[in-house]
mmCIF file of C-alpha atoms in Angstrom:
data_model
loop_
_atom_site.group_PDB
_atom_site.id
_atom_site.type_symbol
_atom_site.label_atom_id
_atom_site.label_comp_id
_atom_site.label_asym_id
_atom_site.label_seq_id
_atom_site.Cartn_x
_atom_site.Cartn_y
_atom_site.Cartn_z
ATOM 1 C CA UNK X 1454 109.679 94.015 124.962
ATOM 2 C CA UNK X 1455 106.758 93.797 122.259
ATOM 3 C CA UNK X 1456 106.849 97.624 120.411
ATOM 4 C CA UNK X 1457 103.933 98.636 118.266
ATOM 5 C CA UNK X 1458 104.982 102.229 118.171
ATOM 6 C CA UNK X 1459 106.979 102.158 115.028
ATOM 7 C CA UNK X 1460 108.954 100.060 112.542
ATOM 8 C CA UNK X 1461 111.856 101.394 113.239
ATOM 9 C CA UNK X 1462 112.631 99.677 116.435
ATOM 10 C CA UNK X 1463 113.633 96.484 114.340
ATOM 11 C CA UNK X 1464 116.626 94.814 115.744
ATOM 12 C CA UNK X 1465 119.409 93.354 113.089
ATOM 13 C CA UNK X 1466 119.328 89.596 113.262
ATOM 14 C CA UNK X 1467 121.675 87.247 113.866
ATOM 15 C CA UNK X 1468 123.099 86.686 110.419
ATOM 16 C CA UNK X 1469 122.858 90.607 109.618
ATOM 17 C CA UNK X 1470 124.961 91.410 112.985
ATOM 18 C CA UNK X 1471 127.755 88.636 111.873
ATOM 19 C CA UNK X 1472 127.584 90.016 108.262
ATOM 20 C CA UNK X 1473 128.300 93.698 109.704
ATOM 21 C CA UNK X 1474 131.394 92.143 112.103
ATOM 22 C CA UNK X 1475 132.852 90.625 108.843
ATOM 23 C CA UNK X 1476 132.435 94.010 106.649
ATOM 24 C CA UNK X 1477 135.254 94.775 104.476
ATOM 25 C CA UNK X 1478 135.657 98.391 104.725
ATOM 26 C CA UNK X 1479 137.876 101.556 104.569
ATOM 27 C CA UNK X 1480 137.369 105.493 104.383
ATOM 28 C CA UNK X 1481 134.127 106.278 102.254
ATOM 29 C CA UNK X 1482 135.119 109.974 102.689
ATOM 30 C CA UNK X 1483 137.922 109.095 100.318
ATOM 31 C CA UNK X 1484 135.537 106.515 98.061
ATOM 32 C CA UNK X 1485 137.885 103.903 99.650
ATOM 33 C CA UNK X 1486 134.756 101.952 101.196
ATOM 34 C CA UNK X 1487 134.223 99.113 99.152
ATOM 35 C CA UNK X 1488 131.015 97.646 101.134
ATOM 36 C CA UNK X 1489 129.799 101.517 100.730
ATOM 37 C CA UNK X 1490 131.008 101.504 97.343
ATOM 38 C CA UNK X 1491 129.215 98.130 96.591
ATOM 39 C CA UNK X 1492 125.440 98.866 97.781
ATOM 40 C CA UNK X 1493 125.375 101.995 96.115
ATOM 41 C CA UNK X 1494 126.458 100.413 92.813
ATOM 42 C CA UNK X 1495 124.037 97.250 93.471
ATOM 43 C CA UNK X 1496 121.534 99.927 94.614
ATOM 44 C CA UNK X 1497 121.135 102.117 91.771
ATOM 45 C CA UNK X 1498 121.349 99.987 89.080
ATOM 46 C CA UNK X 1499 118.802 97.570 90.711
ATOM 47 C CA UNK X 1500 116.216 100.699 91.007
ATOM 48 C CA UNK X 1501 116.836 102.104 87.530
ATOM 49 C CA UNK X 1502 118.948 105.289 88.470
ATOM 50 C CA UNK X 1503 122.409 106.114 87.743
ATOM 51 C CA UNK X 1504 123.840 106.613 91.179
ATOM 52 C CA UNK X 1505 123.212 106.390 94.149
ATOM 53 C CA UNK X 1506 124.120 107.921 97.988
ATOM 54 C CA UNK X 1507 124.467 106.351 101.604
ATOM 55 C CA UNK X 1508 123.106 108.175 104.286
ATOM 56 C CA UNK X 1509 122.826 108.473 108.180
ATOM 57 C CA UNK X 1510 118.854 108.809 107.963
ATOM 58 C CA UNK X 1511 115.764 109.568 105.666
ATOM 59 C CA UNK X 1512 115.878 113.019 107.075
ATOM 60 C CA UNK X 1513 118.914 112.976 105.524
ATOM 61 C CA UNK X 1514 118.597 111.771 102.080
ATOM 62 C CA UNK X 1515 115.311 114.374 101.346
ATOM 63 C CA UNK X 1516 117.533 117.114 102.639
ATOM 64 C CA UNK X 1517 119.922 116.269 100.335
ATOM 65 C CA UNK X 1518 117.442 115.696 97.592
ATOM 66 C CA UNK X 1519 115.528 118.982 98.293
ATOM 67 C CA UNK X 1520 118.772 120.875 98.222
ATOM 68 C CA UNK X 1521 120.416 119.192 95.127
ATOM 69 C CA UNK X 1522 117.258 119.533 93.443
ATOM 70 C CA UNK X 1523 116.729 123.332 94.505
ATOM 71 C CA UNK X 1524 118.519 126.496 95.299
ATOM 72 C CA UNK X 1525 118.482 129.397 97.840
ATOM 73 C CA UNK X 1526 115.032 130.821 97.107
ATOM 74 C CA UNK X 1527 113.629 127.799 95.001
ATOM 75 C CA UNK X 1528 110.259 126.077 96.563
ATOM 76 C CA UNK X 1529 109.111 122.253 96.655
ATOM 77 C CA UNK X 1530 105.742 121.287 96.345
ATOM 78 C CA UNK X 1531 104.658 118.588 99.094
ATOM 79 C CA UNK X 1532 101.620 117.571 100.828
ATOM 80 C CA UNK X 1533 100.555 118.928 103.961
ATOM 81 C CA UNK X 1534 101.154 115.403 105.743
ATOM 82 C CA UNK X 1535 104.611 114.784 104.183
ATOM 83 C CA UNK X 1536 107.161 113.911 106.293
ATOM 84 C CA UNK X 1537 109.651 115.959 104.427
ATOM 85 C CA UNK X 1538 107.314 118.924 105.329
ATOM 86 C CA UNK X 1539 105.758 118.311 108.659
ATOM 87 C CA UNK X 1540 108.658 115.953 110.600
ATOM 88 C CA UNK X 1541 111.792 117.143 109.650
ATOM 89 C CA UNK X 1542 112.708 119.859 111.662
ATOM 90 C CA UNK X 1543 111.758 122.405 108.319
ATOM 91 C CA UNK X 1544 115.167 121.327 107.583
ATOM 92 C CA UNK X 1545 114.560 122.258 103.630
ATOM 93 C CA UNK X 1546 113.463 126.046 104.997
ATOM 94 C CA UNK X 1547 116.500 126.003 107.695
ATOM 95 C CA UNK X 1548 119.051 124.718 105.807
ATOM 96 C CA UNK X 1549 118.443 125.202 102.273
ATOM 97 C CA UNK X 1550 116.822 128.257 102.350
ATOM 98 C CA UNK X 1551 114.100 126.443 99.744
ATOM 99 C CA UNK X 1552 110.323 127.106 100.145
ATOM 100 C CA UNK X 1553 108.061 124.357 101.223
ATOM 101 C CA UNK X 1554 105.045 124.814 99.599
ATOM 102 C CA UNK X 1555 102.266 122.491 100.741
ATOM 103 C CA UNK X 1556 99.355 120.928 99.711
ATOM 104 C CA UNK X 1557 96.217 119.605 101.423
ATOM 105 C CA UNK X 1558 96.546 115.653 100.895
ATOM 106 C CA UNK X 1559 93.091 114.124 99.736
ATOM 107 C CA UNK X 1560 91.843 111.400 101.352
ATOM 108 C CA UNK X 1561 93.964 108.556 99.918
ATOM 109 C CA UNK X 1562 97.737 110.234 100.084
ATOM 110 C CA UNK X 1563 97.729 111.777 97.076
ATOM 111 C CA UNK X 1564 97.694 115.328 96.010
ATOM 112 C CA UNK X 1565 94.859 116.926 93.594
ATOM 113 C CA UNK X 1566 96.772 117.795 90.197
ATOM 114 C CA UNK X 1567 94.465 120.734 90.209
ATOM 115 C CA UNK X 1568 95.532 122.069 93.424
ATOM 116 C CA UNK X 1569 99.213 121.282 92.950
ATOM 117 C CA UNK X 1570 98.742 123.140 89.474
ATOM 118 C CA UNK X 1571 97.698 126.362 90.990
ATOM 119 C CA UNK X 1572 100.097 126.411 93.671
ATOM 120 C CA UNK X 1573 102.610 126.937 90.266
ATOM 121 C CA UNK X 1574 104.682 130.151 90.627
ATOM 122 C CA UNK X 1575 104.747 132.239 87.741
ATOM 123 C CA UNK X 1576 107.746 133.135 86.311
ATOM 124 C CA UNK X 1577 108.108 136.451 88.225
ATOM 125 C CA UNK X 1578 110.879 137.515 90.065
ATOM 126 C CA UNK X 1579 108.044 138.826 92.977
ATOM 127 C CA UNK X 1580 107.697 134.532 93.388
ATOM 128 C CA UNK X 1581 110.137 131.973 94.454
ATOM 129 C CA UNK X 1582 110.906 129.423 91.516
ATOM 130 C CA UNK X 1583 108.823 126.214 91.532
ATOM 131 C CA UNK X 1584 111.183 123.865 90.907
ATOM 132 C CA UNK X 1585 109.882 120.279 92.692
ATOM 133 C CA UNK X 1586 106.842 117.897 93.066
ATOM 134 C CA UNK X 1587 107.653 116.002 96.005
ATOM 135 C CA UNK X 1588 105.069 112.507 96.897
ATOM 136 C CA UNK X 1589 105.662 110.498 99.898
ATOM 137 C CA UNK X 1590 104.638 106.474 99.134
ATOM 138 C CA UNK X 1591 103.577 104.857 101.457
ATOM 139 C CA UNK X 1592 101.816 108.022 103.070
ATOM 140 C CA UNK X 1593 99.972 107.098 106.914
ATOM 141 C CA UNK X 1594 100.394 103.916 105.426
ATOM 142 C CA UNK X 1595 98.725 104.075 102.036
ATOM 143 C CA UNK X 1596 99.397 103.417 98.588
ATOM 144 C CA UNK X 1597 99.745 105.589 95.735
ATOM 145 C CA UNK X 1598 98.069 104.220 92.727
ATOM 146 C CA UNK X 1599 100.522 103.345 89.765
ATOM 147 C CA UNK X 1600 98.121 104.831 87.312
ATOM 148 C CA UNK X 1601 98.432 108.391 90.018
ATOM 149 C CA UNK X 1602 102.263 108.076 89.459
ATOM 150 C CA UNK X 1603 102.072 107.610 86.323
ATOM 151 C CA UNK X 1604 100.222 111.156 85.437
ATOM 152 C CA UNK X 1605 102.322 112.787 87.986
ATOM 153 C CA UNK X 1606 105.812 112.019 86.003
ATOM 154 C CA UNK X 1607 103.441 113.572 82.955
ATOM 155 C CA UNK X 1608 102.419 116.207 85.438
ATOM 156 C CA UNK X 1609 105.711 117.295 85.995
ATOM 157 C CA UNK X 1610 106.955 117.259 82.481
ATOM 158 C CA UNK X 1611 104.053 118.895 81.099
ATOM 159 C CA UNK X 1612 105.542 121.841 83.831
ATOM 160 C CA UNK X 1613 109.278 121.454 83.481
ATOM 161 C CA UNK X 1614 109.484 120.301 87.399
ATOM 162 C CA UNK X 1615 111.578 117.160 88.766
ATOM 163 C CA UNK X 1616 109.974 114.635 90.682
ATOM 164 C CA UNK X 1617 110.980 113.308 93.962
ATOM 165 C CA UNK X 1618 109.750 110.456 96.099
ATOM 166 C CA UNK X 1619 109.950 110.326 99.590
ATOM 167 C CA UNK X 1620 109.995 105.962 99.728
ATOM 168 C CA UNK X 1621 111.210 106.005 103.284
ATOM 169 C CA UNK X 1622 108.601 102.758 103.249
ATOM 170 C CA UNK X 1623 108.317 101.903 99.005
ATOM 171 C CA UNK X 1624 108.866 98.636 99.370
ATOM 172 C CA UNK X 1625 105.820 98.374 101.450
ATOM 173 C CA UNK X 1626 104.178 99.750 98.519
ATOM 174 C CA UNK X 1627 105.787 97.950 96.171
ATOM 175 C CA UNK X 1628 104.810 94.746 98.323
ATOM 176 C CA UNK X 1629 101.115 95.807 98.409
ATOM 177 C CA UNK X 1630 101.236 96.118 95.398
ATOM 178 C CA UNK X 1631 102.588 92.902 93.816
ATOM 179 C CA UNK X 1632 104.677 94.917 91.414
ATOM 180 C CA UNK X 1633 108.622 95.203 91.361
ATOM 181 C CA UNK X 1634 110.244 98.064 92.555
ATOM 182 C CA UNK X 1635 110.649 99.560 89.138
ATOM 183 C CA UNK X 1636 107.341 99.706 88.574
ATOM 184 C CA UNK X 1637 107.165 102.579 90.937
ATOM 185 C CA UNK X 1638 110.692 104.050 90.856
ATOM 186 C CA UNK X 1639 110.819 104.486 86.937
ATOM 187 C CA UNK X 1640 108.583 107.662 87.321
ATOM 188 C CA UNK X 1641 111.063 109.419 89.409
ATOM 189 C CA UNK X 1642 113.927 111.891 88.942
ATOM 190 C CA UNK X 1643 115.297 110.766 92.823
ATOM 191 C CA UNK X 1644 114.134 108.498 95.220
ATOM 192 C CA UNK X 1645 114.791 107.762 98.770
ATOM 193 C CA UNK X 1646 114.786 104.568 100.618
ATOM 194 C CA UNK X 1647 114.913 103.814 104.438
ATOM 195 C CA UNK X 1648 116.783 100.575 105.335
ATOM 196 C CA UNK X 1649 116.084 101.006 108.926
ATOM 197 C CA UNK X 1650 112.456 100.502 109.242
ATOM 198 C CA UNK X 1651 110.657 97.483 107.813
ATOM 199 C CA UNK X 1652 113.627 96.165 105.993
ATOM 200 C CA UNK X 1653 115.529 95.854 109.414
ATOM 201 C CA UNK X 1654 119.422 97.485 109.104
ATOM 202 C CA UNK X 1655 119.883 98.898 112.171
ATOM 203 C CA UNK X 1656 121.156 102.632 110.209
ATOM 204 C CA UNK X 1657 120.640 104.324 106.764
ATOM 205 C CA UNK X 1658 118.552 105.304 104.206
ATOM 206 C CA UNK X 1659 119.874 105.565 100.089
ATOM 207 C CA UNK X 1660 118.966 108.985 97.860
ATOM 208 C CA UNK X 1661 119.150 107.411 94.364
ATOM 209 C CA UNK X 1662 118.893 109.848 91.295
ATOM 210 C CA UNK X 1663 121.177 111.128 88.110
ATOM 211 C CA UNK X 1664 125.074 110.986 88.714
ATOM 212 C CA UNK X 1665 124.633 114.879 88.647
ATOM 213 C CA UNK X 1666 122.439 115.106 91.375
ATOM 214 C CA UNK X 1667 124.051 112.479 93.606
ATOM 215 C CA UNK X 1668 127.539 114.493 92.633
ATOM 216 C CA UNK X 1669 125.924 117.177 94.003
ATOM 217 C CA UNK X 1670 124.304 115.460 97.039
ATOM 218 C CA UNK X 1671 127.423 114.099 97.756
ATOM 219 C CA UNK X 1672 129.300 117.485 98.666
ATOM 220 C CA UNK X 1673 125.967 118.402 100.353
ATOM 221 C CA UNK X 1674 126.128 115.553 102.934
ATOM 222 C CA UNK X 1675 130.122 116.482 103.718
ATOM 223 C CA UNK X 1676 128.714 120.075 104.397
ATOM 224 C CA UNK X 1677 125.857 118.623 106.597
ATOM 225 C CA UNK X 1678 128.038 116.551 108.619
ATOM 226 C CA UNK X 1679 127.204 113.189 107.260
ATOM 227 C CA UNK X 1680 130.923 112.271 105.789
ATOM 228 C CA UNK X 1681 131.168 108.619 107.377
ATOM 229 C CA UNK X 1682 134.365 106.419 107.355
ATOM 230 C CA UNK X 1683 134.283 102.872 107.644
ATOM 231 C CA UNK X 1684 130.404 102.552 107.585
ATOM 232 C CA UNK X 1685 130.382 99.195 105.549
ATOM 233 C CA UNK X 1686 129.664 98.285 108.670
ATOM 234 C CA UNK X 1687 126.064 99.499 108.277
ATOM 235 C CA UNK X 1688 126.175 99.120 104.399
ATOM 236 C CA UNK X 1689 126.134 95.652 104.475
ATOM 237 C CA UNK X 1690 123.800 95.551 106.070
ATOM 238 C CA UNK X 1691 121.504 97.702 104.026
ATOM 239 C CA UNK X 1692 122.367 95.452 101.361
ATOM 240 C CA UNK X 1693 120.883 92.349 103.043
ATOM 241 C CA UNK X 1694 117.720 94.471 104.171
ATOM 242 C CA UNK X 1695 116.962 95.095 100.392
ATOM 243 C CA UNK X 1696 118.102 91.346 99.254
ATOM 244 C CA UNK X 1697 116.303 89.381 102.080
ATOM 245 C CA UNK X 1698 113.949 91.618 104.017
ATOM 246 C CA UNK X 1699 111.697 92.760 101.078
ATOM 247 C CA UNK X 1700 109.171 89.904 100.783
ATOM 248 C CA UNK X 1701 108.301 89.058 104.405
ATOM 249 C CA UNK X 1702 106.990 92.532 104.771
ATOM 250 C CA UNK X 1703 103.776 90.626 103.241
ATOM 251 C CA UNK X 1704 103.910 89.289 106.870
ATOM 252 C CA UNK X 1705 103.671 92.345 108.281
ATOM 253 C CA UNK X 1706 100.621 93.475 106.244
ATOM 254 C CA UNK X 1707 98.892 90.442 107.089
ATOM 255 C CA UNK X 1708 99.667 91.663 110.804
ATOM 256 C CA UNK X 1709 98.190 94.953 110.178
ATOM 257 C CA UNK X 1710 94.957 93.812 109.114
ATOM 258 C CA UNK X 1711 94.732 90.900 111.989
ATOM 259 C CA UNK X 1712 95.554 93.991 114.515
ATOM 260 C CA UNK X 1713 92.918 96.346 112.957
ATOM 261 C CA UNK X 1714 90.461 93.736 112.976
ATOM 262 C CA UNK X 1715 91.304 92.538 116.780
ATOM 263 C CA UNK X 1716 90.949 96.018 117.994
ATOM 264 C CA UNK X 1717 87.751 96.626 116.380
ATOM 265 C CA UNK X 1718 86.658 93.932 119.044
ATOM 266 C CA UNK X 1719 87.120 95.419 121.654
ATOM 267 C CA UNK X 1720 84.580 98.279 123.461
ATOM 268 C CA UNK X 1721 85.838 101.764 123.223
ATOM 269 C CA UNK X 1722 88.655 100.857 119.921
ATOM 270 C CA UNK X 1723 87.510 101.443 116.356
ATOM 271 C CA UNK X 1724 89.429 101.274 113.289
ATOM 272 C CA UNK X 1725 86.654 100.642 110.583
ATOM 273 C CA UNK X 1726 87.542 104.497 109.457
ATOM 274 C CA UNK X 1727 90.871 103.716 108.760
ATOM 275 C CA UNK X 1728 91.094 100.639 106.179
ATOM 276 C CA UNK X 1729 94.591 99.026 106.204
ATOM 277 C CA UNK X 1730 96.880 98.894 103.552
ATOM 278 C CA UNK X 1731 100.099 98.102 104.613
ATOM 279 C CA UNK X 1732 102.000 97.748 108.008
ATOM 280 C CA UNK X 1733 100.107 100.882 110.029
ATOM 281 C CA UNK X 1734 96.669 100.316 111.707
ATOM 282 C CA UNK X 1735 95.185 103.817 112.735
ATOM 283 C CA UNK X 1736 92.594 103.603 115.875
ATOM 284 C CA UNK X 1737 89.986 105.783 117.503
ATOM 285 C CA UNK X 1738 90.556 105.633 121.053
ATOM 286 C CA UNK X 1739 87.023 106.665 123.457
ATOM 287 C CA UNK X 1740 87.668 109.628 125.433
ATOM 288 C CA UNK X 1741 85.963 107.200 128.429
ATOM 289 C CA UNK X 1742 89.474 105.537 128.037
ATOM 290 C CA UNK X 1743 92.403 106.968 130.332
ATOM 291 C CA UNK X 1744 95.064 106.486 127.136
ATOM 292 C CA UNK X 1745 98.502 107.533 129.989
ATOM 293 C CA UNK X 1746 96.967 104.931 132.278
ATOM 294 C CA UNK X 1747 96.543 102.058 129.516
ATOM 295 C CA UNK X 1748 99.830 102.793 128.330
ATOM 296 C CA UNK X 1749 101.347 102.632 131.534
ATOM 297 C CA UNK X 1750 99.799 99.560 132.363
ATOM 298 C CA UNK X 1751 101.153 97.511 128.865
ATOM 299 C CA UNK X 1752 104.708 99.321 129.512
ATOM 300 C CA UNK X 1753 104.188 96.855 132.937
ATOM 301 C CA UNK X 1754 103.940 94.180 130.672
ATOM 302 C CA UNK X 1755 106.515 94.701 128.436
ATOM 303 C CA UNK X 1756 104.371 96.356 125.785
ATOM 304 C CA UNK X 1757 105.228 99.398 124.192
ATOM 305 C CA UNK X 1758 102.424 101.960 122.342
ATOM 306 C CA UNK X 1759 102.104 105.368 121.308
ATOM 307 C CA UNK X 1760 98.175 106.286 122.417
ATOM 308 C CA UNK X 1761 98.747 110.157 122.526
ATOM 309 C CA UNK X 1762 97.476 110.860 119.123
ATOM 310 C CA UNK X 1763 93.817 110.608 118.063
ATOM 311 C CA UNK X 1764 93.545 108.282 115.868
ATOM 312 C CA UNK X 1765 96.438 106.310 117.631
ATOM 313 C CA UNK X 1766 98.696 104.898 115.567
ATOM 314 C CA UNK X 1767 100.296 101.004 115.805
ATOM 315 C CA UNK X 1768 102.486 99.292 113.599
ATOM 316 C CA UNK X 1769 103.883 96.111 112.721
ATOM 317 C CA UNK X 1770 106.851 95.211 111.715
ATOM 318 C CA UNK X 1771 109.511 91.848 111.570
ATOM 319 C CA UNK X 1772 109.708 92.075 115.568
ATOM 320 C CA UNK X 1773 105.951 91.228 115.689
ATOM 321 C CA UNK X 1774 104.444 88.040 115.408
ATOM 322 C CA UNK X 1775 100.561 87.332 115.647
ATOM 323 C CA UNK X 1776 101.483 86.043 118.976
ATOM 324 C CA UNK X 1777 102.170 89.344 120.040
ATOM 325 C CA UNK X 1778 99.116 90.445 118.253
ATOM 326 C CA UNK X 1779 97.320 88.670 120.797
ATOM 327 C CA UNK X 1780 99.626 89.153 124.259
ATOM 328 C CA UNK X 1781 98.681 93.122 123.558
ATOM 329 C CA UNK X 1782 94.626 92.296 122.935
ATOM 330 C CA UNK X 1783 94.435 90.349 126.273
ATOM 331 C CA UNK X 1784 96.448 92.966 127.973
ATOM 332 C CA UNK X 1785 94.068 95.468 126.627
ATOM 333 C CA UNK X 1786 91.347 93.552 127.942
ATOM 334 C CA UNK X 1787 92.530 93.369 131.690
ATOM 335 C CA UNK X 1788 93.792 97.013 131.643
ATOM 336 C CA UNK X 1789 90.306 98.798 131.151
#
C-alpha cells in the first residue's frame, strides 16, 4: 500500500524492529528502564535542555507542557492553526483547566508580535494570567525563520512569558534549514519532538525542558495515564529515529517538491498557491472532480489519500519513493 495521507504511517525497519526485540528494559514507572532512562539522558543533553520526558504521543507531551507550564485558570497563547489548539481534543481547556488563547497565523506560520502583544492579559484578577507563547515549527509544513525565533525568545522575556515549541516535525525544519537542531531549540523554555512521524519509531514523542518542569511533567503523565513499564521497547527505537532518520528527511523534501510539481501537470490539480517547504504538498482540487470517487478508485490500487479537505493535503515521508510519486500520477491520470 503506497500512503500519502500522512507521515505517520511509517513502518519501523528491519534493523529498528530487531533493535526493539533486543531492548534492555525494566519498570520506567520505578526509573528502572534503562533504554527509557538512556534516550532521555542522550535526548536532552543533545538538544540543550536539562531533562527530558518519554511519552505515548505529541498530544501528550504539549499536554504535559501546557499544564507544567500553567495552572488552573492560566492561558497559552497559540495560533489559530496550532495543533495544540485546533487537533487535540481542547485537551489544555479539558484537562488543565488553562485558557487557549489564539491567534490568527499570518501567511507564513508565524504569529504577528503585535497581535500576540495585545492579546496580553493585564494583571487583573477580572483576566486569566498569560503565562505562555506557544509556536508550532514546522506549521502546514512551513518554516519559521531563525531570525522570527529569535525575537520571539526576546518577545517573551521582554513580557516575563515561557516559550514553548510544538516540534512534533523540527527536524524537518531543522533539515530545511541546514542548521543543527540547536540552532532552533536554544530559544525555547520546552520543546516537543515526535519520533513517530518522519523519523520512523513506530510510538512516542519527547517533552524536553528544565528538570523542574519535566519533574513536574512527570507526575502529570502518571495522572494522565501515561505511566509505561518496559517501553524500552519503543525507546530504542526513538533513539535510532533521532541518530539515523534525521538526514534522509532531505529525501523526503525533495519528494515534496517533485509531487507538487507533478500535480501541477495535471488538468483540474494546482498547487502553485501553496509553495513547498518541507515534506507536505497542499493542492486545489476542481470541484468538476468527484474527490470520493478518485479516492476510491487509488484505494483499488493500493493508494491511499486524504482528498476531503480543500486544499488537499499529501505528504511524503521514508515509505515513499519517487517511484511511487509516479504509480499515484498515472493512476490519477486513468481515474478522471
Amino acid at each position: 500500500m503506497i500512503d500519502f495521507r500522512s507521515d505517520t504511517v511509517t513502518q519501523p525497519d528491519a534493523a529498528m524492529r530487531d533493535a526493539m526485540a533486543n531492548a534492555p528494559v525494566g519498570d520506567d514507572v520505578y526509573g528502572d528502564d534503562p533504554s527509557i532512562n538512556a534516550l532521555e539522558t542522550w535526548a536532552a543533553e543533545r538538544h540543550g535542555f536539562e531533562a527530558a520526558l518519554f511519552t505515548a504521543s505529541g498530544t501528550q507531551a504539549n499536554l504535559l507542557a501546557l499544564m507544567a507550564h500553567c495552572e488552573r485558570g492560566d492561558e497559552y497563547l497559540c495560533g489559530q492553526q496550532a495543533h495544540n489548539y485546533k487537533y487535540e481534543a481542547g485537551g489544555a481547556a479539558v484537562l488543565g483547566s488553562i485558557q487557549p488563547q489564539p491567534i490568527e497565523n499570518e501567511s507564513d506560520g508565524t504569529l504577528s508580535f503585535d497581535k500576540i502583544a495585545a492579546a496580553i492579559k493585564p494583571d487583573d484578577f477580572h483576566f486569566a494570567r498569560t503565562k505562555l507563547l506557544s509556536l508550532e515549527n514546522t506549521i502546514g509544513g512551513k518554516v519559521l525563520p531563525l531570525s522570527y525565533l529569535a525575537k520571539a525568545r526576546t518577545f517573551c522575556d521582554q513580557h516575563q512569558l515561557q516559550l514553548h515549541l510544538d516540534g512534533a516535525r523540527v527536524y524537518n525544519a531543522a533539515v530545511a534549514l541546514e542548521v543543527d537542531i540547536k540552532a532552533i531549540s536554544c530559544h525555547f523554555d520546552s520543546m516537543t519532538i515526535c519520533l513517530s512521524k518522519g523519523l520512523g519509531a513506530p510510538v512516542g514523542s519527547l517533552l524536553l525542558g528544565s528538570k523542574a518542569l519535566i519533574h513536574k511533567a512527570r507526575r502529570l503523565r502518571k495522572m494522565l495515564g501515561g505511566g509505561m513499564r518496559q517501553a524500552g521497547i519503543l525507546a530504542v527505537a526513538g533513539y535510532k529515529a533521532l541518530t539515523e532518520n534525521v538526514e534522509r528527511l532531505a529525501e523526503d523534501h525533495a519528494n515534496a517538491h517533485y509531487l507538487a510539481s507533478e500535480l501541477e501537470k495535471l488538468n483540474g490539480f494546482s498547487t502553485s498557491g501553496y509553495p513547498v517547504q518541507t515534506n507536505i504538498v497542499y493542492v486545489d482540487v476542481a470541484e468538476t472532480i468527484n474527490r470520493t470517487r478518485l479516492q476510491m478508485r487509488l484505494m483499488e490500487k493500493e493508494i491511499r489519500v486524504s482528498l476531503s479537505g480543500n486544499p488537499a493535503r499529501l505528504v511524503t515521508h521514508k515509505d515513499i519513493c519517487r517511484a511511487d510519486i509516479d504509480t499515484l500520477i498515472a493512476a490519477i491520470k486513468a481515474s478522471h
